[in-house]
Tab-separated table of C-alpha atoms in Angstrom:
chain	number	residue	atom	x	y	z
A	1	UNK	CA	-19.491	-40.831	2.937
A	2	UNK	CA	-18.088	-37.571	4.368
A	3	UNK	CA	-14.767	-36.467	2.999
A	4	UNK	CA	-11.721	-37.691	4.963
A	5	UNK	CA	-13.874	-39.967	7.148
A	6	UNK	CA	-11.108	-42.529	7.524
A	7	UNK	CA	-8.622	-39.828	8.446
A	8	UNK	CA	-10.953	-38.353	11.066
A	9	UNK	CA	-11.482	-41.795	12.564
A	10	UNK	CA	-7.747	-42.426	12.710
A	11	UNK	CA	-7.090	-39.093	14.443
A	12	UNK	CA	-9.935	-39.755	16.877
A	13	UNK	CA	-8.377	-43.093	17.771
A	14	UNK	CA	-5.026	-41.415	18.378
A	15	UNK	CA	-6.731	-38.843	20.583
A	16	UNK	CA	-8.466	-41.586	22.603
A	17	UNK	CA	-5.051	-43.159	23.172
A	18	UNK	CA	-3.583	-39.781	24.186
A	19	UNK	CA	-1.180	-40.083	21.260
A	20	UNK	CA	-2.219	-37.155	19.097
A	21	UNK	CA	0.730	-35.093	17.896
A	22	UNK	CA	0.747	-31.307	17.930
A	23	UNK	CA	3.160	-28.616	16.839
A	24	UNK	CA	4.352	-26.643	19.846
A	25	UNK	CA	6.154	-23.297	19.940
A	26	UNK	CA	9.677	-23.063	21.269
A	27	UNK	CA	9.590	-22.506	25.013
A	28	UNK	CA	12.101	-22.840	27.813
A	29	UNK	CA	15.740	-23.880	27.933
A	30	UNK	CA	16.780	-26.007	24.973
A	31	UNK	CA	17.077	-29.626	26.055
A	32	UNK	CA	15.247	-30.922	22.993
A	33	UNK	CA	16.939	-29.760	19.795
A	34	UNK	CA	19.749	-31.332	17.800
A	35	UNK	CA	21.585	-28.000	17.498
A	36	UNK	CA	24.427	-29.562	19.471
A	37	UNK	CA	27.100	-26.940	18.734
A	38	UNK	CA	24.688	-23.972	18.784
A	39	UNK	CA	25.522	-23.168	15.177
A	40	UNK	CA	21.944	-22.569	14.016
A	41	UNK	CA	22.118	-18.959	15.208
A	42	UNK	CA	25.891	-18.502	14.958
A	43	UNK	CA	26.966	-15.064	13.665
A	44	UNK	CA	29.407	-16.680	11.224
A	45	UNK	CA	26.570	-18.488	9.472
A	46	UNK	CA	24.411	-15.369	9.319
A	47	UNK	CA	27.320	-13.389	7.925
A	48	UNK	CA	28.114	-16.062	5.339
A	49	UNK	CA	24.524	-16.112	4.093
A	50	UNK	CA	24.350	-12.301	4.041
A	51	UNK	CA	27.589	-12.125	2.040
A	52	UNK	CA	26.305	-14.741	-0.393
A	53	UNK	CA	23.100	-12.769	-0.907
A	54	UNK	CA	25.068	-9.582	-1.450
A	55	UNK	CA	27.216	-11.319	-4.079
A	56	UNK	CA	24.159	-12.428	-6.037
A	57	UNK	CA	23.649	-16.025	-4.864
A	58	UNK	CA	19.902	-16.698	-5.373
A	59	UNK	CA	17.553	-17.711	-2.571
A	60	UNK	CA	15.936	-20.483	-4.594
A	61	UNK	CA	17.485	-22.976	-6.976
A	62	UNK	CA	14.736	-22.712	-9.579
A	63	UNK	CA	14.574	-26.382	-10.466
A	64	UNK	CA	16.028	-29.836	-10.032
A	65	UNK	CA	19.778	-30.309	-10.178
A	66	UNK	CA	19.450	-32.031	-13.573
A	67	UNK	CA	17.625	-29.062	-15.033
A	68	UNK	CA	18.681	-25.512	-14.216
A	69	UNK	CA	18.803	-25.984	-10.436
A	70	UNK	CA	22.457	-26.977	-10.259
A	71	UNK	CA	24.503	-24.193	-8.661
A	72	UNK	CA	28.173	-23.503	-8.205
A	73	UNK	CA	27.423	-23.473	-4.475
A	74	UNK	CA	26.124	-27.047	-4.620
A	75	UNK	CA	29.174	-28.204	-6.531
A	76	UNK	CA	31.559	-26.369	-4.204
A	77	UNK	CA	29.910	-27.828	-1.110
A	78	UNK	CA	30.072	-31.376	-2.444
A	79	UNK	CA	33.750	-31.049	-3.348
A	80	UNK	CA	34.623	-29.493	0.011
A	81	UNK	CA	32.565	-32.034	1.954
A	82	UNK	CA	34.233	-34.971	0.205
A	83	UNK	CA	37.653	-33.507	1.005
A	84	UNK	CA	36.676	-32.739	4.598
A	85	UNK	CA	35.215	-36.149	5.404
A	86	UNK	CA	37.687	-38.130	3.301
A	87	UNK	CA	35.301	-39.671	0.798
A	88	UNK	CA	35.781	-39.934	-2.939
A	89	UNK	CA	32.590	-37.963	-3.618
A	90	UNK	CA	29.466	-36.569	-1.970
A	91	UNK	CA	25.946	-35.537	-2.988
A	92	UNK	CA	23.800	-32.866	-1.327
A	93	UNK	CA	20.109	-33.446	-0.543
A	94	UNK	CA	17.482	-31.101	0.886
A	95	UNK	CA	16.996	-33.131	4.093
A	96	UNK	CA	18.343	-36.123	5.952
A	97	UNK	CA	15.043	-37.952	5.526
A	98	UNK	CA	15.097	-37.428	1.760
A	99	UNK	CA	18.726	-38.509	1.511
A	100	UNK	CA	18.282	-41.654	3.591
A	101	UNK	CA	15.082	-42.653	1.817
A	102	UNK	CA	16.732	-42.164	-1.589
A	103	UNK	CA	19.800	-44.110	-0.524
A	104	UNK	CA	17.853	-47.194	0.604
A	105	UNK	CA	15.362	-47.033	-2.246
A	106	UNK	CA	18.030	-46.704	-4.935
A	107	UNK	CA	21.330	-48.394	-4.105
A	108	UNK	CA	20.349	-51.941	-3.001
A	109	UNK	CA	19.117	-53.887	-6.015
A	110	UNK	CA	16.649	-56.693	-6.586
A	111	UNK	CA	18.271	-59.891	-5.296
A	112	UNK	CA	20.258	-58.034	-2.628
A	113	UNK	CA	19.670	-58.187	1.132
A	114	UNK	CA	19.544	-55.288	3.574
A	115	UNK	CA	20.287	-56.276	7.170
A	116	UNK	CA	19.404	-53.281	9.291
A	117	UNK	CA	19.736	-52.565	12.971
A	118	UNK	CA	16.348	-52.800	14.672
A	119	UNK	CA	16.630	-49.170	15.818
A	120	UNK	CA	17.467	-47.445	12.531
A	121	UNK	CA	15.601	-44.257	11.629
A	122	UNK	CA	12.148	-44.105	10.035
A	123	UNK	CA	13.688	-42.640	6.877
A	124	UNK	CA	15.626	-45.871	6.328
A	125	UNK	CA	12.416	-47.867	6.679
A	126	UNK	CA	10.714	-45.585	4.151
A	127	UNK	CA	13.540	-46.149	1.685
A	128	UNK	CA	13.436	-49.904	2.205
A	129	UNK	CA	9.681	-49.879	1.633
A	130	UNK	CA	10.234	-48.170	-1.718
A	131	UNK	CA	13.178	-50.345	-2.717
A	132	UNK	CA	13.517	-53.748	-4.330
A	133	UNK	CA	15.878	-55.606	-2.012
A	134	UNK	CA	14.857	-58.063	0.676
A	135	UNK	CA	15.126	-56.643	4.206
A	136	UNK	CA	15.620	-58.199	7.617
A	137	UNK	CA	16.150	-56.652	11.051
A	138	UNK	CA	19.073	-57.540	13.305
A	139	UNK	CA	19.072	-57.195	17.075
A	140	UNK	CA	20.376	-53.801	18.109
A	141	UNK	CA	24.176	-53.539	18.047
A	142	UNK	CA	24.647	-57.321	17.876
A	143	UNK	CA	27.253	-58.057	15.208
A	144	UNK	CA	26.561	-61.795	15.462
A	145	UNK	CA	22.937	-61.150	14.515
A	146	UNK	CA	24.003	-59.323	11.347
A	147	UNK	CA	26.366	-62.136	10.439
A	148	UNK	CA	23.746	-64.824	11.105
A	149	UNK	CA	21.210	-63.056	8.883
A	150	UNK	CA	23.670	-62.855	6.001
A	151	UNK	CA	24.765	-66.471	6.410
A	152	UNK	CA	21.159	-67.696	6.502
A	153	UNK	CA	20.384	-65.696	3.369
A	154	UNK	CA	23.415	-67.144	1.556
A	155	UNK	CA	22.451	-70.632	2.697
A	156	UNK	CA	18.993	-70.072	1.248
A	157	UNK	CA	20.416	-69.199	-2.150
A	158	UNK	CA	21.019	-65.468	-1.837
A	159	UNK	CA	23.562	-64.415	-4.454
A	160	UNK	CA	23.315	-60.626	-4.501
A	161	UNK	CA	25.042	-58.026	-2.351
A	162	UNK	CA	24.413	-57.795	1.399
A	163	UNK	CA	23.973	-54.280	2.808
A	164	UNK	CA	24.583	-53.643	6.517
A	165	UNK	CA	22.649	-50.592	7.722
A	166	UNK	CA	23.320	-48.900	11.065
A	167	UNK	CA	23.505	-45.542	12.785
A	168	UNK	CA	26.823	-44.632	14.342
A	169	UNK	CA	25.075	-42.866	17.262
A	170	UNK	CA	21.455	-43.710	18.016
A	171	UNK	CA	19.222	-40.709	18.498
A	172	UNK	CA	16.985	-42.087	21.256
A	173	UNK	CA	19.478	-44.130	23.283
A	174	UNK	CA	22.697	-42.204	22.762
A	175	UNK	CA	24.688	-45.408	22.290
A	176	UNK	CA	27.141	-46.235	19.519
A	177	UNK	CA	27.320	-48.929	16.878
A	178	UNK	CA	30.328	-51.303	16.902
A	179	UNK	CA	31.550	-49.850	13.629
A	180	UNK	CA	34.964	-51.525	13.490
A	181	UNK	CA	33.449	-54.987	13.934
A	182	UNK	CA	30.709	-54.236	11.420
A	183	UNK	CA	33.294	-53.045	8.894
A	184	UNK	CA	35.225	-56.295	9.363
A	185	UNK	CA	31.990	-58.207	8.814
A	186	UNK	CA	31.300	-56.250	5.642
A	187	UNK	CA	34.765	-57.122	4.347
A	188	UNK	CA	34.342	-60.796	5.217
A	189	UNK	CA	30.883	-61.066	3.636
A	190	UNK	CA	31.487	-58.903	0.551
A	191	UNK	CA	28.892	-56.529	1.960
A	192	UNK	CA	28.453	-52.763	1.825
A	193	UNK	CA	28.212	-50.859	5.096
A	194	UNK	CA	25.734	-47.970	5.296
A	195	UNK	CA	26.402	-45.677	8.269
A	196	UNK	CA	24.015	-42.914	9.295
A	197	UNK	CA	26.237	-40.337	11.008
A	198	UNK	CA	23.400	-37.882	11.654
A	199	UNK	CA	24.011	-37.418	15.382
A	200	UNK	CA	27.781	-37.942	15.329
A	201	UNK	CA	28.827	-35.548	12.569
A	202	UNK	CA	30.246	-32.376	14.080
A	203	UNK	CA	30.369	-33.815	17.600
A	204	UNK	CA	32.810	-36.722	17.401
A	205	UNK	CA	35.957	-37.497	15.457
A	206	UNK	CA	38.836	-35.342	14.298
A	207	UNK	CA	37.447	-31.848	13.606
A	208	UNK	CA	33.939	-33.286	13.928
A	209	UNK	CA	34.317	-35.831	11.140
A	210	UNK	CA	32.158	-38.338	13.015
A	211	UNK	CA	32.496	-41.791	14.484
A	212	UNK	CA	32.989	-43.369	11.055
A	213	UNK	CA	35.911	-41.168	10.056
A	214	UNK	CA	38.347	-44.105	10.016
A	215	UNK	CA	36.060	-45.967	7.590
A	216	UNK	CA	35.490	-43.112	5.164
A	217	UNK	CA	37.150	-43.652	1.809
A	218	UNK	CA	36.692	-47.418	1.768
A	219	UNK	CA	35.139	-48.830	-1.371
A	220	UNK	CA	32.397	-50.603	0.572
A	221	UNK	CA	31.318	-47.819	2.966
A	222	UNK	CA	28.652	-45.161	2.418
A	223	UNK	CA	27.879	-42.531	5.053
A	224	UNK	CA	25.013	-40.121	5.548
A	225	UNK	CA	25.846	-36.808	7.206
A	226	UNK	CA	22.935	-34.541	8.008
A	227	UNK	CA	23.480	-30.790	8.006
A	228	UNK	CA	20.514	-29.847	10.204
A	229	UNK	CA	21.878	-31.054	13.526
A	230	UNK	CA	25.371	-30.170	14.774
A	231	UNK	CA	26.073	-28.241	11.559
A	232	UNK	CA	23.167	-25.906	12.322
A	233	UNK	CA	21.822	-25.755	8.756
A	234	UNK	CA	19.549	-27.945	6.606
A	235	UNK	CA	20.049	-30.807	4.192
A	236	UNK	CA	22.259	-33.863	4.127
A	237	UNK	CA	25.324	-35.216	2.375
A	238	UNK	CA	25.710	-38.774	1.153
A	239	UNK	CA	29.437	-39.552	1.098
A	240	UNK	CA	31.142	-42.527	-0.482
A	241	UNK	CA	32.660	-43.878	-3.680
A	242	UNK	CA	32.025	-41.810	-6.816
A	243	UNK	CA	29.870	-44.621	-8.245
A	244	UNK	CA	27.360	-43.924	-5.450
A	245	UNK	CA	27.054	-40.273	-6.444
A	246	UNK	CA	26.790	-41.115	-10.141
A	247	UNK	CA	24.173	-43.807	-9.577
A	248	UNK	CA	21.998	-41.590	-7.368
A	249	UNK	CA	22.137	-38.800	-9.942
A	250	UNK	CA	21.002	-41.214	-12.655
A	251	UNK	CA	18.644	-43.537	-10.778
A	252	UNK	CA	17.684	-41.856	-7.515
A	253	UNK	CA	14.115	-40.636	-8.015
A	254	UNK	CA	14.254	-38.675	-4.775
A	255	UNK	CA	17.155	-36.723	-6.257
A	256	UNK	CA	16.157	-36.562	-9.919
A	257	UNK	CA	12.633	-35.259	-9.389
A	258	UNK	CA	13.216	-32.897	-6.434
A	259	UNK	CA	13.858	-29.184	-6.630
A	260	UNK	CA	17.457	-28.611	-5.624
A	261	UNK	CA	18.196	-27.216	-2.150
A	262	UNK	CA	18.691	-23.477	-1.808
A	263	UNK	CA	22.161	-22.384	-2.943
A	264	UNK	CA	22.209	-20.197	0.176
A	265	UNK	CA	21.905	-23.304	2.342
A	266	UNK	CA	24.779	-24.932	0.478
A	267	UNK	CA	26.842	-21.841	1.233
A	268	UNK	CA	25.858	-22.015	4.902
A	269	UNK	CA	26.914	-25.667	5.148
A	270	UNK	CA	30.274	-24.791	3.604
A	271	UNK	CA	30.753	-22.239	6.375
A	272	UNK	CA	29.752	-24.805	9.008
A	273	UNK	CA	32.479	-27.146	7.810
A	274	UNK	CA	34.965	-24.312	8.205
A	275	UNK	CA	33.718	-23.719	11.744
A	276	UNK	CA	34.212	-27.404	12.552
A	277	UNK	CA	37.756	-27.234	11.245
A	278	UNK	CA	38.751	-24.030	13.012
A	279	UNK	CA	36.701	-23.869	16.229
A	280	UNK	CA	37.455	-27.098	18.141
A	281	UNK	CA	36.515	-25.342	21.376
A	282	UNK	CA	32.843	-25.875	20.542
A	283	UNK	CA	33.245	-29.660	20.654
A	284	UNK	CA	35.386	-29.409	23.772
A	285	UNK	CA	32.748	-27.318	25.546
A	286	UNK	CA	30.038	-29.792	24.571
A	287	UNK	CA	32.096	-32.718	25.834
A	288	UNK	CA	32.580	-30.921	29.134
A	289	UNK	CA	28.842	-30.261	29.355
A	290	UNK	CA	28.147	-33.957	28.717
A	291	UNK	CA	30.471	-35.029	31.540
A	292	UNK	CA	28.860	-32.514	33.906
A	293	UNK	CA	25.332	-33.602	32.937
A	294	UNK	CA	26.079	-37.284	33.385
A	295	UNK	CA	27.102	-36.621	36.980
A	296	UNK	CA	24.303	-34.170	37.708
A	297	UNK	CA	21.497	-36.236	36.202
A	298	UNK	CA	22.556	-39.623	37.607
A	299	UNK	CA	20.514	-39.251	40.856
A	300	UNK	CA	17.378	-38.800	38.722
A	301	UNK	CA	18.010	-42.134	36.995
A	302	UNK	CA	19.789	-40.994	33.861
A	303	UNK	CA	22.495	-43.459	32.847
A	304	UNK	CA	25.657	-42.146	31.153
A	305	UNK	CA	25.984	-42.741	27.428
A	306	UNK	CA	29.182	-40.853	26.667
A	307	UNK	CA	27.220	-38.771	24.193
A	308	UNK	CA	25.088	-35.641	24.102
A	309	UNK	CA	21.909	-37.759	24.141
A	310	UNK	CA	20.860	-38.804	27.644
A	311	UNK	CA	17.568	-40.737	27.882
A	312	UNK	CA	15.648	-41.075	31.126
A	313	UNK	CA	13.610	-44.234	30.551
A	314	UNK	CA	10.358	-44.203	32.531
A	315	UNK	CA	8.535	-47.001	30.726
A	316	UNK	CA	4.870	-46.085	31.043
A	317	UNK	CA	3.559	-43.821	28.274
A	318	UNK	CA	1.225	-41.735	30.435
A	319	UNK	CA	3.753	-41.277	33.223
A	320	UNK	CA	6.328	-40.174	30.688
A	321	UNK	CA	4.085	-37.525	29.178
A	322	UNK	CA	3.021	-36.242	32.600
A	323	UNK	CA	6.674	-35.875	33.546
A	324	UNK	CA	7.411	-34.067	30.266
A	325	UNK	CA	4.547	-31.636	30.861
A	326	UNK	CA	5.768	-30.891	34.372
A	327	UNK	CA	9.319	-30.259	33.206
A	328	UNK	CA	8.151	-28.058	30.356
A	329	UNK	CA	5.890	-26.057	32.702
A	330	UNK	CA	8.974	-25.335	34.811
A	331	UNK	CA	10.789	-23.817	31.818
A	332	UNK	CA	12.791	-26.731	30.428
A	333	UNK	CA	12.129	-27.955	26.902
A	334	UNK	CA	12.456	-31.703	27.409
A	335	UNK	CA	10.253	-33.896	25.240
A	336	UNK	CA	8.579	-37.184	26.060
A	337	UNK	CA	9.226	-39.956	23.531
A	338	UNK	CA	6.760	-42.846	23.149
A	339	UNK	CA	6.246	-45.835	20.856
A	340	UNK	CA	6.427	-46.263	17.919
A	341	UNK	CA	9.467	-43.957	18.002
A	342	UNK	CA	10.905	-46.181	20.747
A	343	UNK	CA	10.082	-49.832	21.583
A	344	UNK	CA	6.988	-50.519	23.723
A	345	UNK	CA	7.638	-50.226	27.443
A	346	UNK	CA	10.594	-47.857	26.986
A	347	UNK	CA	8.894	-44.444	26.890
A	348	UNK	CA	11.360	-41.829	28.037
A	349	UNK	CA	12.381	-38.264	28.493
A	350	UNK	CA	15.046	-37.475	25.909
A	351	UNK	CA	17.553	-35.013	27.330
A	352	UNK	CA	19.522	-33.510	24.465
A	353	UNK	CA	22.577	-31.470	25.386
A	354	UNK	CA	23.524	-28.469	23.282
A	355	UNK	CA	25.666	-25.385	23.721
A	356	UNK	CA	22.416	-23.437	23.963
A	357	UNK	CA	22.355	-24.282	27.693
A	358	UNK	CA	24.787	-23.867	30.583
A	359	UNK	CA	25.968	-26.032	33.453
A	360	UNK	CA	23.644	-23.978	35.670
A	361	UNK	CA	20.691	-24.927	33.446
A	362	UNK	CA	21.703	-28.575	33.756
A	363	UNK	CA	21.905	-28.328	37.543
A	364	UNK	CA	18.411	-26.819	37.762
A	365	UNK	CA	17.006	-29.494	35.447
A	366	UNK	CA	18.654	-32.222	37.498
A	367	UNK	CA	17.047	-30.965	40.706
A	368	UNK	CA	13.639	-30.785	39.030
A	369	UNK	CA	13.866	-34.279	37.545
A	370	UNK	CA	14.526	-35.755	40.974
A	371	UNK	CA	11.229	-34.250	42.116
A	372	UNK	CA	9.199	-35.122	39.019
A	373	UNK	CA	10.439	-38.667	38.378
A	374	UNK	CA	10.135	-40.729	41.539
């Protein structure tokens, strides 16, 4: 049998279905990235990294955190992040995917139950696949569905800890989780609430502390805050009670056996937190851009979400990708999103608003979308 025959067959099937993925260069106005506050190329971050290099901070960590890879920059970031977000402790990972996968694979134990929102990120599913707890999906944003799943599990003899897993702001729909009601449910059911703040950190809350800022510091709340979106860097921070940090350091294979993130990136994230604290005008400008875009894009069929993520649901996969190609050819980087990333029948153009574009860019995109999507 030829080498990689099964892989070739799988790719051929994807190609027949017009679902083959490719890496594309950056082109056109940025309506696709998660660089919401335009910090990825901010002079303050470049200067902070340059100063760190000049002071002798190494580019690479040289090993895992438990060997020689632990740096003063990692420790400083984790202390500053915990203070900034209001958690007892935090732990830095190299990516949001790695952090989320480690969290779900490590914290819930055998005999526990994870009730997760049907639209949670693929990284959560990967962690659940690696973990030992039972898992069940709940209908998107329906608190009653979470409660019913926990009650049914208890009725069936479940005696462990329930874990409620949600995103505060969903990356493909731009809608928000009912966090206050979910926190009340967690209290009532002796559950632990896991909140992925990936798309809310930096954009919402006091000084960009996210949509879960009022829940941070509770003994039964753990948050994930990625650093590669609004913070403009890389990596992710898991924030919560100190026991969470200690347990991940001792039992989290994704942490124990991974080379530590670059100390330079830890330094960059520290600077991003300072920018959040001292440059509120970035969030204000983004909020103004969101309000403008909601009005401008409404005639094309975009419904307001109150967030920087504005989906234009087309439905049909092929029609969605044709529309994306037309928009990209006109100089706007808007990506088409298809199943399995979104549910079948909900293929869409995902319009992501960042400070890398202007109101004039939004107006031109709005006019084009009205022509392309009929």
